[in-house]
CSV table of C-alpha atoms in Angstrom, one decimal:
chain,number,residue,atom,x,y,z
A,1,UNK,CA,56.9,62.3,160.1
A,2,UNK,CA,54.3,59.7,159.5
A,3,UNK,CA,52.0,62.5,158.1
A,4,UNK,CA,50.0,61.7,154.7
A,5,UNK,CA,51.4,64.5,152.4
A,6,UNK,CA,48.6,66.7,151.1
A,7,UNK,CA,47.3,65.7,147.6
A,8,UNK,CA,47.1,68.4,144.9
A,9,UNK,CA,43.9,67.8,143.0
A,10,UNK,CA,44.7,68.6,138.9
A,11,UNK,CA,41.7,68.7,136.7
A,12,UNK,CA,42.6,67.8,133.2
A,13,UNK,CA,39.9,68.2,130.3
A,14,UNK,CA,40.1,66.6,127.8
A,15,UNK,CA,38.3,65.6,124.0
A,16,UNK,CA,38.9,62.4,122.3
A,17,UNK,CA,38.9,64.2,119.6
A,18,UNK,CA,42.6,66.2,119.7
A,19,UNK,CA,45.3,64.1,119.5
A,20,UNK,CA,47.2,66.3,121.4
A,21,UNK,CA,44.9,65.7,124.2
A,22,UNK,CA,45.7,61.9,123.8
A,23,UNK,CA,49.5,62.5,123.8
A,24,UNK,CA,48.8,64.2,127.3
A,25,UNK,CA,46.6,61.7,128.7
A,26,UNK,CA,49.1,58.9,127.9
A,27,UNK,CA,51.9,61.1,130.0
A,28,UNK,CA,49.5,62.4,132.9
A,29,UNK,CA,48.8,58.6,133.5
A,30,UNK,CA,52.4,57.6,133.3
A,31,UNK,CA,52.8,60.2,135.8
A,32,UNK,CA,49.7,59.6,137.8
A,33,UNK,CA,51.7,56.2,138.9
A,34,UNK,CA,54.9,57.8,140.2
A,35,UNK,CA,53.4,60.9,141.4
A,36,UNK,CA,52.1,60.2,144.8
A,37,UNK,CA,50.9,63.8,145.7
A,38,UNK,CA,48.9,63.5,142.5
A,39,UNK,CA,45.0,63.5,142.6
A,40,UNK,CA,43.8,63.3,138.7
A,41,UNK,CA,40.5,64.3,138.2
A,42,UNK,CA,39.7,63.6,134.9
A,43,UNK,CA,37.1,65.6,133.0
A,44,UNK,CA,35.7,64.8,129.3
A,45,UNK,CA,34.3,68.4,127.9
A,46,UNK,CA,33.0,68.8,124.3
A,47,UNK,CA,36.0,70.9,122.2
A,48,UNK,CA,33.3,72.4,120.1
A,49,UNK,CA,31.8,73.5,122.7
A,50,UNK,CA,35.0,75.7,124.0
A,51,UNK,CA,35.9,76.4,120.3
A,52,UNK,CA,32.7,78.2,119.4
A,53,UNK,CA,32.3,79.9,123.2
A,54,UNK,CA,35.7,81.3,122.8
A,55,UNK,CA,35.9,82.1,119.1
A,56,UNK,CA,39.3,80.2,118.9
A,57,UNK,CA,39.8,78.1,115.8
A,58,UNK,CA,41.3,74.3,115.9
A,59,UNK,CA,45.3,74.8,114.6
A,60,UNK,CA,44.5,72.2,111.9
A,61,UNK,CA,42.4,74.7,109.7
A,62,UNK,CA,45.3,76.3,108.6
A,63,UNK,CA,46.7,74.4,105.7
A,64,UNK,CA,50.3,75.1,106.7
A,65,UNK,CA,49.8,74.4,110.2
A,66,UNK,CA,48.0,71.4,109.8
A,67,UNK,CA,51.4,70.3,107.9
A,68,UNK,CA,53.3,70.5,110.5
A,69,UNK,CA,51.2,69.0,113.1
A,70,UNK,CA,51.2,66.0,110.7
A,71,UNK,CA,54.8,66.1,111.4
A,72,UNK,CA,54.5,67.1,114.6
A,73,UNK,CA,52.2,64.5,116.1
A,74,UNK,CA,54.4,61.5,115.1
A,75,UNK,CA,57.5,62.7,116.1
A,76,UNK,CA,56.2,63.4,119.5
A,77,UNK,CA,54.5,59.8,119.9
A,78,UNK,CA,57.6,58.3,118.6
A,79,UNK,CA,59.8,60.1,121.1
A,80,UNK,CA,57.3,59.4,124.2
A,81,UNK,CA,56.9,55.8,122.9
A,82,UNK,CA,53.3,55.6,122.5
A,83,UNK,CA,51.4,54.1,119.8
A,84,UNK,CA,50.0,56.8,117.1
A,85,UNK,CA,48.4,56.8,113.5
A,86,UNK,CA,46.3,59.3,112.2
A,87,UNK,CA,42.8,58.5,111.6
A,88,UNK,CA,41.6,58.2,108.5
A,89,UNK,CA,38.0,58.9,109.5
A,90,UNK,CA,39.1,62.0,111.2
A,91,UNK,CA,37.5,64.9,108.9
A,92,UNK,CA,33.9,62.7,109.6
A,93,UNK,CA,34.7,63.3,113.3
A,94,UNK,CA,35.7,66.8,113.6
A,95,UNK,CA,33.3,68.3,111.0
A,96,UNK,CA,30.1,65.9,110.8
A,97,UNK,CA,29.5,63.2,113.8
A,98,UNK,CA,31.4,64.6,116.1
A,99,UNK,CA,32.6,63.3,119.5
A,100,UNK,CA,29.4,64.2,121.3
A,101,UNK,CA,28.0,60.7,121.7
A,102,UNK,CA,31.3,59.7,123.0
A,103,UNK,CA,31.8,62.7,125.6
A,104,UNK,CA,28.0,62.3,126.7
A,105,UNK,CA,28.8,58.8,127.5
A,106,UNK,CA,32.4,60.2,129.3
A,107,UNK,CA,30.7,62.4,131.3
A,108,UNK,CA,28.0,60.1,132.3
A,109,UNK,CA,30.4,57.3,133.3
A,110,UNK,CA,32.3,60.0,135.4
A,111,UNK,CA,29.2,60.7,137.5
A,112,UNK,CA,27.8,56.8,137.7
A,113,UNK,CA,30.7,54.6,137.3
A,114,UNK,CA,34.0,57.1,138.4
A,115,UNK,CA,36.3,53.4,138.8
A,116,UNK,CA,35.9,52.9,135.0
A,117,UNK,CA,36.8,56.4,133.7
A,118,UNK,CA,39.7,56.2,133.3
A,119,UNK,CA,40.0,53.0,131.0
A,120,UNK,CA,37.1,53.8,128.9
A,121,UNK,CA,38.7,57.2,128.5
A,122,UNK,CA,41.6,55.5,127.3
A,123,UNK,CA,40.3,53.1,125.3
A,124,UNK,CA,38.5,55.6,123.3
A,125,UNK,CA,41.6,57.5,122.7
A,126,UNK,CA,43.5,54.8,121.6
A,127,UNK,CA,41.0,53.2,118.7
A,128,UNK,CA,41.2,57.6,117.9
A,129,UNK,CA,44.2,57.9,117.7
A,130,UNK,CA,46.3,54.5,118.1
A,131,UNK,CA,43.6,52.0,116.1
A,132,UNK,CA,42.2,54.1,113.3
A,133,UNK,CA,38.5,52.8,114.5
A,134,UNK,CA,35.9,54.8,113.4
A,135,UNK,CA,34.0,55.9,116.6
A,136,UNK,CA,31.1,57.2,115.4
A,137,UNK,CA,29.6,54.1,114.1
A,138,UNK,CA,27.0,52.1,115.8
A,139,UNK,CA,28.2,50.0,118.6
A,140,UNK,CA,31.1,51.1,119.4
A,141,UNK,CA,30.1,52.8,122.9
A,142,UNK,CA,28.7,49.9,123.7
A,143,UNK,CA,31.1,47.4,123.2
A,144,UNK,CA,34.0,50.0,124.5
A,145,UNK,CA,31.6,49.9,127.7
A,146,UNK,CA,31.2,46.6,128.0
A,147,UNK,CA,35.4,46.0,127.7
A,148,UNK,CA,35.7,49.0,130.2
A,149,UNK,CA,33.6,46.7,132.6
A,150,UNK,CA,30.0,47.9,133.1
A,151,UNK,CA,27.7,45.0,133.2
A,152,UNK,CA,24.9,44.8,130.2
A,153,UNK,CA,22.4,46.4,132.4
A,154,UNK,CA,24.9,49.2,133.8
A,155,UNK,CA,26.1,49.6,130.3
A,156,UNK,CA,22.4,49.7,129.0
A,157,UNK,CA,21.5,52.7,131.8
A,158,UNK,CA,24.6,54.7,130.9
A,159,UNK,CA,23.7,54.8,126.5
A,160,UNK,CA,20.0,55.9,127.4
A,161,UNK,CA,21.5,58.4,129.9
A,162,UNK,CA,23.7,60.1,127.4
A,163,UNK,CA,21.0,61.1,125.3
A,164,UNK,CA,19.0,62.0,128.4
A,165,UNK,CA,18.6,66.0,129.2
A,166,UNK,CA,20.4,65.4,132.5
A,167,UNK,CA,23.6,63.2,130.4
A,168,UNK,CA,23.5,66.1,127.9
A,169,UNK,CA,23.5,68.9,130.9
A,170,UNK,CA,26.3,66.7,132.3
A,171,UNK,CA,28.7,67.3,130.1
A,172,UNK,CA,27.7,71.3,129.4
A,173,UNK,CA,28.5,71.7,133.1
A,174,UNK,CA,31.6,70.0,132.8
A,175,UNK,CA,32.8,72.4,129.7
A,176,UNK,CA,31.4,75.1,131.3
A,177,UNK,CA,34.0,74.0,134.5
A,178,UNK,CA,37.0,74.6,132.0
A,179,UNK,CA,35.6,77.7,130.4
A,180,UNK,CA,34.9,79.2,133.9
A,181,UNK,CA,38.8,78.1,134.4
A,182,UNK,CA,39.6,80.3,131.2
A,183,UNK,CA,40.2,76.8,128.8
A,184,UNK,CA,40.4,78.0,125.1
A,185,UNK,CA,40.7,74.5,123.5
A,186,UNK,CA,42.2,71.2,124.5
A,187,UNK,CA,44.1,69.4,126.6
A,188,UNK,CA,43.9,72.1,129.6
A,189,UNK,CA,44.9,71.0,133.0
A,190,UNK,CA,44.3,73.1,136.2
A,191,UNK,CA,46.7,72.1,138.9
A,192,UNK,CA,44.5,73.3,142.6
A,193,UNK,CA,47.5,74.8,144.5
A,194,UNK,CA,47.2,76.4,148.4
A,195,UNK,CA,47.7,79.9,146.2
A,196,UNK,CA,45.2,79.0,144.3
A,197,UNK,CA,44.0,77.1,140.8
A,198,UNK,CA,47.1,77.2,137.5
A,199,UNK,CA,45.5,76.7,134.5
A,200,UNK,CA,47.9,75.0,131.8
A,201,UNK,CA,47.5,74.0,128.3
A,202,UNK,CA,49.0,71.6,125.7
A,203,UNK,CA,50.9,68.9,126.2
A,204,UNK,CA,53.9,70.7,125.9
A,205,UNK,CA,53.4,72.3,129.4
A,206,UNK,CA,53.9,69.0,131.3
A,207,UNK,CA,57.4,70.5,133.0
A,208,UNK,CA,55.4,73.1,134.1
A,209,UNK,CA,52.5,70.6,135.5
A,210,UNK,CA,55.3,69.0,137.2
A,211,UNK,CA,57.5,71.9,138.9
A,212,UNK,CA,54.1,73.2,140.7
A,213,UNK,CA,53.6,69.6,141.8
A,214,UNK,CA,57.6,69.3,143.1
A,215,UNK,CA,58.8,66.8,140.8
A,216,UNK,CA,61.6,66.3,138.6
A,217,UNK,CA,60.5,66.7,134.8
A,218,UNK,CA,63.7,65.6,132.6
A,219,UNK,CA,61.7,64.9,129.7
A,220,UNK,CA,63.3,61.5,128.6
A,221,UNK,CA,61.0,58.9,126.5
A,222,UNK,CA,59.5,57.2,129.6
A,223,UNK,CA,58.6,59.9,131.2
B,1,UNK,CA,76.9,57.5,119.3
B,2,UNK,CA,78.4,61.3,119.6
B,3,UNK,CA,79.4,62.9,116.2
B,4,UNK,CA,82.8,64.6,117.7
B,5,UNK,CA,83.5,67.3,115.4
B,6,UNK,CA,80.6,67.1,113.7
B,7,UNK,CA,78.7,70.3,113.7
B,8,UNK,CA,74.5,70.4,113.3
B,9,UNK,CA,73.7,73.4,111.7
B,10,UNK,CA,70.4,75.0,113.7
B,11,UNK,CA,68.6,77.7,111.7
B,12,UNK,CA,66.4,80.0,114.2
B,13,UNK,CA,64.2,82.3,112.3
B,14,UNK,CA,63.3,85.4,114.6
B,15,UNK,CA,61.6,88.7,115.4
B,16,UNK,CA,61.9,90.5,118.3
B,17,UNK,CA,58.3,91.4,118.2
B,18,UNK,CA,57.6,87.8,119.5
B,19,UNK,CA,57.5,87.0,123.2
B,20,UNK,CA,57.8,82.8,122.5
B,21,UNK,CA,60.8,83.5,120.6
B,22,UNK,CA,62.6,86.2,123.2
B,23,UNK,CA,62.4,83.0,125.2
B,24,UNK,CA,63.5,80.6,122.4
B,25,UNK,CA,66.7,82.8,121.7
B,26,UNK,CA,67.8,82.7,125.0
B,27,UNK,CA,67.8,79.5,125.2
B,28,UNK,CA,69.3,78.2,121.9
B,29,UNK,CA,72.3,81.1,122.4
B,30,UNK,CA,73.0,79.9,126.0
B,31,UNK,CA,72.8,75.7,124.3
B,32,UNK,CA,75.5,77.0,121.1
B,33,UNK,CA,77.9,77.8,123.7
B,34,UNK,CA,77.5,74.7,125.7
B,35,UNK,CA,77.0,71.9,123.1
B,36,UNK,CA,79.9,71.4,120.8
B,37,UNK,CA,77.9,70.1,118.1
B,38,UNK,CA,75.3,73.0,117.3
B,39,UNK,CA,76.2,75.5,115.2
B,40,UNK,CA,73.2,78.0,115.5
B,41,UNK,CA,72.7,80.7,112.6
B,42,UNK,CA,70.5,83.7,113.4
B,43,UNK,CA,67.6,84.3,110.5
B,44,UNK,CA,66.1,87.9,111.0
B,45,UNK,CA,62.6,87.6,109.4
B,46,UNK,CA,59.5,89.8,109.8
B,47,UNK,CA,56.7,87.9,111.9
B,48,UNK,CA,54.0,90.1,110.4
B,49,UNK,CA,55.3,88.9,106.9
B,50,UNK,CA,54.9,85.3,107.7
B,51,UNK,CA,51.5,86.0,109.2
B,52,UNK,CA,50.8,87.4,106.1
B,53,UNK,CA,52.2,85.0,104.0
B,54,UNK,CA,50.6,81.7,105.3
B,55,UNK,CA,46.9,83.9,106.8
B,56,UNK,CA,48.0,82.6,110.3
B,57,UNK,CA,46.5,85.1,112.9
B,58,UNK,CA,48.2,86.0,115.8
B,59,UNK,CA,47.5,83.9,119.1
B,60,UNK,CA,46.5,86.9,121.6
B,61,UNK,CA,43.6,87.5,118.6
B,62,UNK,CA,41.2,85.0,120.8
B,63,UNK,CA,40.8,86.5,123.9
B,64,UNK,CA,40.6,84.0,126.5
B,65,UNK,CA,44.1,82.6,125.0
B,66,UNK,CA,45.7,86.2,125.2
B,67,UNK,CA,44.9,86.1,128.9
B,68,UNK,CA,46.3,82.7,128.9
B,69,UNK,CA,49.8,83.7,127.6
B,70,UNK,CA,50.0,86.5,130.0
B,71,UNK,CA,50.3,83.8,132.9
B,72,UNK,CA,52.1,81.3,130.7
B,73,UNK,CA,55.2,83.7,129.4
B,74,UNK,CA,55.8,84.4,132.8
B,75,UNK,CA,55.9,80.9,134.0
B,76,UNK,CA,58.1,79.8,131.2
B,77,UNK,CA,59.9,82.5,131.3
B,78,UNK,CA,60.8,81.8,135.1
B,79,UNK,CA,61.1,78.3,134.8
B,80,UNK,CA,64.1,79.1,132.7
B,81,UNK,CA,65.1,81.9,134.7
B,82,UNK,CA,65.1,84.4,131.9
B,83,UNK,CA,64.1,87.9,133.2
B,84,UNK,CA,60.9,88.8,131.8
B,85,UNK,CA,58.5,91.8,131.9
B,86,UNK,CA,55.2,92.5,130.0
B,87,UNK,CA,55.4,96.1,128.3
B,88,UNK,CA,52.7,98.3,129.7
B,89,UNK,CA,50.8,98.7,126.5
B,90,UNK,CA,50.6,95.4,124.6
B,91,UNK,CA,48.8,96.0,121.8
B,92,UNK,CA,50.5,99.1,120.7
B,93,UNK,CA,54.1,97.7,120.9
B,94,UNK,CA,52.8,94.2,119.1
B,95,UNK,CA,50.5,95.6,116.8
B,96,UNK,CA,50.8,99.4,115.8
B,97,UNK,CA,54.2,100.1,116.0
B,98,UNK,CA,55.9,96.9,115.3
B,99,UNK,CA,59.6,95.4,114.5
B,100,UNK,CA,59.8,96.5,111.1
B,101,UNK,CA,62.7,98.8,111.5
B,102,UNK,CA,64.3,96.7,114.1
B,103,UNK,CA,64.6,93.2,111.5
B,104,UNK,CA,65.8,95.7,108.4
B,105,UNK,CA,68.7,96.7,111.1
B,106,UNK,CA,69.3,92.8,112.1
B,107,UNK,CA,69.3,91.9,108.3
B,108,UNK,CA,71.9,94.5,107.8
B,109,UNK,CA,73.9,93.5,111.0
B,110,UNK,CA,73.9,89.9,109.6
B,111,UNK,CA,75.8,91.1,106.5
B,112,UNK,CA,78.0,93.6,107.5
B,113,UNK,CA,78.8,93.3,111.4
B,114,UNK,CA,77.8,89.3,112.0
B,115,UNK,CA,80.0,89.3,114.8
B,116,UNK,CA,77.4,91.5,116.3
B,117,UNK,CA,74.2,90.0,115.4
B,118,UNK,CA,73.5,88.1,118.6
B,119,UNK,CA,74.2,90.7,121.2
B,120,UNK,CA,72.0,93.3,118.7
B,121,UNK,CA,69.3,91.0,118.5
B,122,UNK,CA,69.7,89.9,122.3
B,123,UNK,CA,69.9,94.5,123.2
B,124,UNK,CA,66.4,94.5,120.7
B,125,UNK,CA,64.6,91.8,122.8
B,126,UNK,CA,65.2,93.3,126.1
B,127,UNK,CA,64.2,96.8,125.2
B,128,UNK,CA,60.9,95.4,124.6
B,129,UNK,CA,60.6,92.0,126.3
B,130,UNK,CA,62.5,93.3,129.6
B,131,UNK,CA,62.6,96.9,129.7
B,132,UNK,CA,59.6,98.6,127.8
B,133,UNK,CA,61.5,100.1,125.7
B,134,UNK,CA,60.7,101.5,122.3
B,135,UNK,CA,62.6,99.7,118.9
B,136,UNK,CA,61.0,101.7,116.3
B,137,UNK,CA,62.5,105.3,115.8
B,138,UNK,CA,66.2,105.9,114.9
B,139,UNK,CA,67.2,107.1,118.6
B,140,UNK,CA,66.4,103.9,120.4
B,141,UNK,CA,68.0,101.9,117.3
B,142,UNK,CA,71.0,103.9,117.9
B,143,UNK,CA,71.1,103.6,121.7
B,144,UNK,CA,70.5,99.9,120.7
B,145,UNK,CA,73.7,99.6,118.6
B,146,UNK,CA,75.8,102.0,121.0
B,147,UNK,CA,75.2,99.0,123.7
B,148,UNK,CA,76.4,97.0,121.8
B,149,UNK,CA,79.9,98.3,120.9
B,150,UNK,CA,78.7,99.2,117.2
B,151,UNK,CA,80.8,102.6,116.1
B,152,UNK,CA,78.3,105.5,115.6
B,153,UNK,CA,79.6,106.0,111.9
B,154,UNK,CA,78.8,102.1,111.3
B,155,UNK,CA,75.1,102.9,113.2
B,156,UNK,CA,74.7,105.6,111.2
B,157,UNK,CA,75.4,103.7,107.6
B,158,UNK,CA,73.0,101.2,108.6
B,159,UNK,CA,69.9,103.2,109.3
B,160,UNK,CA,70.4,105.2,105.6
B,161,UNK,CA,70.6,101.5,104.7
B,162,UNK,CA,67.4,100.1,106.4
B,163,UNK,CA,65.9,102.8,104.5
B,164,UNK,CA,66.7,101.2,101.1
B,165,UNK,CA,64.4,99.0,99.0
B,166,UNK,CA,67.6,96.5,98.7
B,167,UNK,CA,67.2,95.7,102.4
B,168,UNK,CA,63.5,95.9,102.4
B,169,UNK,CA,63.5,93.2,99.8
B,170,UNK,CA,66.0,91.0,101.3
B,171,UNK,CA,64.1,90.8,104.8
B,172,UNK,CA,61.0,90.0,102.4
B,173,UNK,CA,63.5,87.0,100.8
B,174,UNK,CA,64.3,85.9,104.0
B,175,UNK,CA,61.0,85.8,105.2
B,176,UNK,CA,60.1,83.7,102.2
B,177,UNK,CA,62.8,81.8,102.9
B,178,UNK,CA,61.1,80.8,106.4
B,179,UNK,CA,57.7,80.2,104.7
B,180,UNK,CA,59.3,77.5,102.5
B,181,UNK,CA,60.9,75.5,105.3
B,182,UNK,CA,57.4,75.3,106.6
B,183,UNK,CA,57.1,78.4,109.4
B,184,UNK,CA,53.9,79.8,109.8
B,185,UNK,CA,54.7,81.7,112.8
B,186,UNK,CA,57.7,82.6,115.2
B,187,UNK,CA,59.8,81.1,116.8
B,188,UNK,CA,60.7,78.7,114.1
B,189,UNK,CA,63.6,76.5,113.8
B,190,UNK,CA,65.0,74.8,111.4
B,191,UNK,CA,67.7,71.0,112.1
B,192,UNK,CA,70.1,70.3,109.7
B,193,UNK,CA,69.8,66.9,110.2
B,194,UNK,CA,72.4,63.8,107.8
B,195,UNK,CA,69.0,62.8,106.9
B,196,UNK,CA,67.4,66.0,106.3
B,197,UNK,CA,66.0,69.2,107.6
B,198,UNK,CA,63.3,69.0,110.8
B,199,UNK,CA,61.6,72.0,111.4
B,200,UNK,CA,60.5,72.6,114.7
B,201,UNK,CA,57.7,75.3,116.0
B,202,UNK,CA,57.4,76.8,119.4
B,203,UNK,CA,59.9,77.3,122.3
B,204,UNK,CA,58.1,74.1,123.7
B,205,UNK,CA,59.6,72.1,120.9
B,206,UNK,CA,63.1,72.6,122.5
B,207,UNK,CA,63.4,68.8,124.1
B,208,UNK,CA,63.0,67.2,120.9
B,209,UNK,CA,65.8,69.7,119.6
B,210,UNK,CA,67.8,68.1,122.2
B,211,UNK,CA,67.0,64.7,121.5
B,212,UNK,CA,67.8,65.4,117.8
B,213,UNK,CA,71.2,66.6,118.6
B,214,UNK,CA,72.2,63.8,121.2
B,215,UNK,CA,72.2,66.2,124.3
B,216,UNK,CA,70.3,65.6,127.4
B,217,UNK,CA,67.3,68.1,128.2
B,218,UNK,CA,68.7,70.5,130.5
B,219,UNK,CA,65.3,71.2,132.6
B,220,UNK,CA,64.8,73.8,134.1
B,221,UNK,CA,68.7,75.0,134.4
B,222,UNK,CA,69.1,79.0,134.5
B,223,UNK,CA,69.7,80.4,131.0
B,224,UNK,CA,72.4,83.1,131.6
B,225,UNK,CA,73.6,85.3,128.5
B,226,UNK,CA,74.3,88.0,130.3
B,227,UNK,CA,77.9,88.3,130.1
B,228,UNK,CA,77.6,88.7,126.4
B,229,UNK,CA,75.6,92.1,126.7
């Protein structure tokens, strides 16, 4: 009685990038709210970085499967109610720009500014995946910073200190965090429990995020 | 807005060889007997043909995702309350000795004994997925078929007939078959929907199969099928 129940911390890293991790983002915050015993810790990694680490391949270079997911995706988004359009610019950001710049900027806004993480976080996901924006051209950090809340000076520090050694070591450290947990792509979550760290991927496996936490999962559209 | 009546037909192509779809099986047997509007039909295909159809590679190929699904089969596996056990030696059951013999028998269960095909396919999954068992030589095929109430003369017409190039090529046609409805791995399912087919991958797709056919997502309510052994 009157005791503050023990939070369970869950780690979830994540790439702009995988629209799968966006699909699980969107949920994990939906159940961020009504999960009190809840402590999300979000990460940004860089998915190329896992990808080439652990010689997995994205599911996207098989023709076939890359088919389906373009089923796939939009029948999930429609049943979970969340806005969703492929982007158009996509094979730019997987194979040529990347989402480097943006993950830099991710992981140096989770060390300098932690209140703003997640709404830049989710702002980038939704002009990916929601706006069909083109990230990787110039500006867009920088006005998604600005609209996330950093002032033009804060905003200013965190650009130059992406493309700084220590914003670039930032975010190794922070991939290296989910490889060290045994993260073979994107979304992973690892729920800290007393018997110790669950590591859980896709976001398919919220039911799973949710029985270790105590909670009901019944899967409808608001969930 | 209930369809009473109405029956969805739900095509599950299947091979025993597959962990995911052991799981996925379970599942969509226990759901046909409860839900009055699926009407599930069991599609024996060769997993290893599909792989090689569509150049998918296995999962457990990428090492830290192999130790991944050791953990994760488990958990779902429990979460559904299915019993579960991980044959000692992996990659010899998955990859040397295969299902081959085991989906000829199915596809020749499916045309002669149908009535039979589920608790066959459900005896095949446990002698791997539960029991360590082997499903490759004609002793444990037999001792497979006996379980299941098959006469030994029937058993014994059926493995000169898995044998034959007719059944060889029509496990081949079925796996085809799966291919062009879009699978590119196991388990793979297939709703006959008014408005056209949706095929759905993974036993993780199984909420949306719900939602499809108008029935609530169960959760994590135990899958029992064992009455039918």
């Amino acid at each position: 009685m009157g005791r503050v129940p023990k939070k369970v911390v869950v780690d979830f890293f994540f790439d702009v990038v995988s629209p799968y991790s966006y699909i699980a983002f969107e949920l994990l915050q939906r159940c961020n709210v009504k999960w009190e015993n809840m402590d999300l810790k979000l990460k940004p990694v860089f998915l190329g970085g896992i990808m080439a680490a652990t010689g997995n391949q994205g599911p996207a270079m098989l023709p076939i499967r890359a088919q389906y997911m373009n089923k796939d995706l939009p029948r999930l988004a429609e049943y979970y109610n969340m806005p969703f359009q492929f982007n158009a610019h996509i094979q730019k950001l997987f194979f040529q720009k990347g989402t480097l710049p943006t993950q830099r900027v991710l992981g140096v806004v989770k060390k300098d500014y932690p209140d703003i993480l997640e709404s830049l976080s989710s702002d980038m996901f939704r002009r990916v995946w929601a706006d069909n924006e083109d990230i990787t051209c110039d500006g867009i950090l920088k006005t998604a910073c600005q609209k996330a809340g950093l002032t033009d000076t804060a905003r200013d520090e965190v650009l130059s200190a992406s493309i700084s050694d220590t914003g670039k070591q930032e975010l190794k450290n922070l991939t290296q965090q989910a490889l060290d947990f045994g993260a073979f792509g994107v979304p992973t979550y690892v729920a800290h429990l007393d018997d110790g760290p669950k590591m859980i991927f896709g976001s398919d496996r919220l039911f799973l995020l949710a029985s270790y936490l105590g909670h009901e999962w019944t899967a409808t559209r608001n969930d | 807005m209930s369809q009473v009546g109405k029956k969805v037909a739900v095509e599950l192509f299947y091979d025993v060889l597959s962990p995911y779809t052991y799981i996925c099986f379970e599942i969509l047997t226990h759901y046909n007997t409860k839900w009055d509007n699926m009407d599930l039909k069991l599609k024996p295909v060769s997993l290893r043909g599909i792989m090689g159809l569509t150049g998918n590679r296995p999962p457990g190929l990428v090492e830290a995702k192999s130790k991944y699904m050791t953990k994760d089969l488990i958990h779902v596996a429990k979460y559904y309350g299915i019993p579960f056990r991980f044959p000692m030696d992996v990659p010899n059951v998955m990859f040397t000795k295969g299902s081959l013999e085991a989906q000829r028998l199915l596809t020749v269960v499916q045309n002669k004994h149908p009535g039979h095909l589920e608790s066959l396919s459900r005896a095949l999954f446990h002698r791997i997925w539960v029991r360590d068992e082997d499903i490759t030589t004609d002793d444990s095929l037999t001792a497979a078929c006996q379980a299941v109430g098959l006469q030994d003369l029937e058993t014994k017409e059926m493995l000169k007939l898995i044998k034959t190039n007719e059944v060889k090529d029509e496990l081949k046609a079925h796996t085809q078959a799966a291919c062009n409805a879009g699978a590119f791995g196991a388990p793979t399912y297939v709703v006959h929907l008014k408005d056209g087919p949706i095929t759905l991958f993974g036993v993780d797709r199984f909420f949306l199969l719900c939602h499809y056919l108008n029935q609530e997502w169960p959760g994590n309510e135990t899958v029992t099928n064992n009455s039918k052994m």
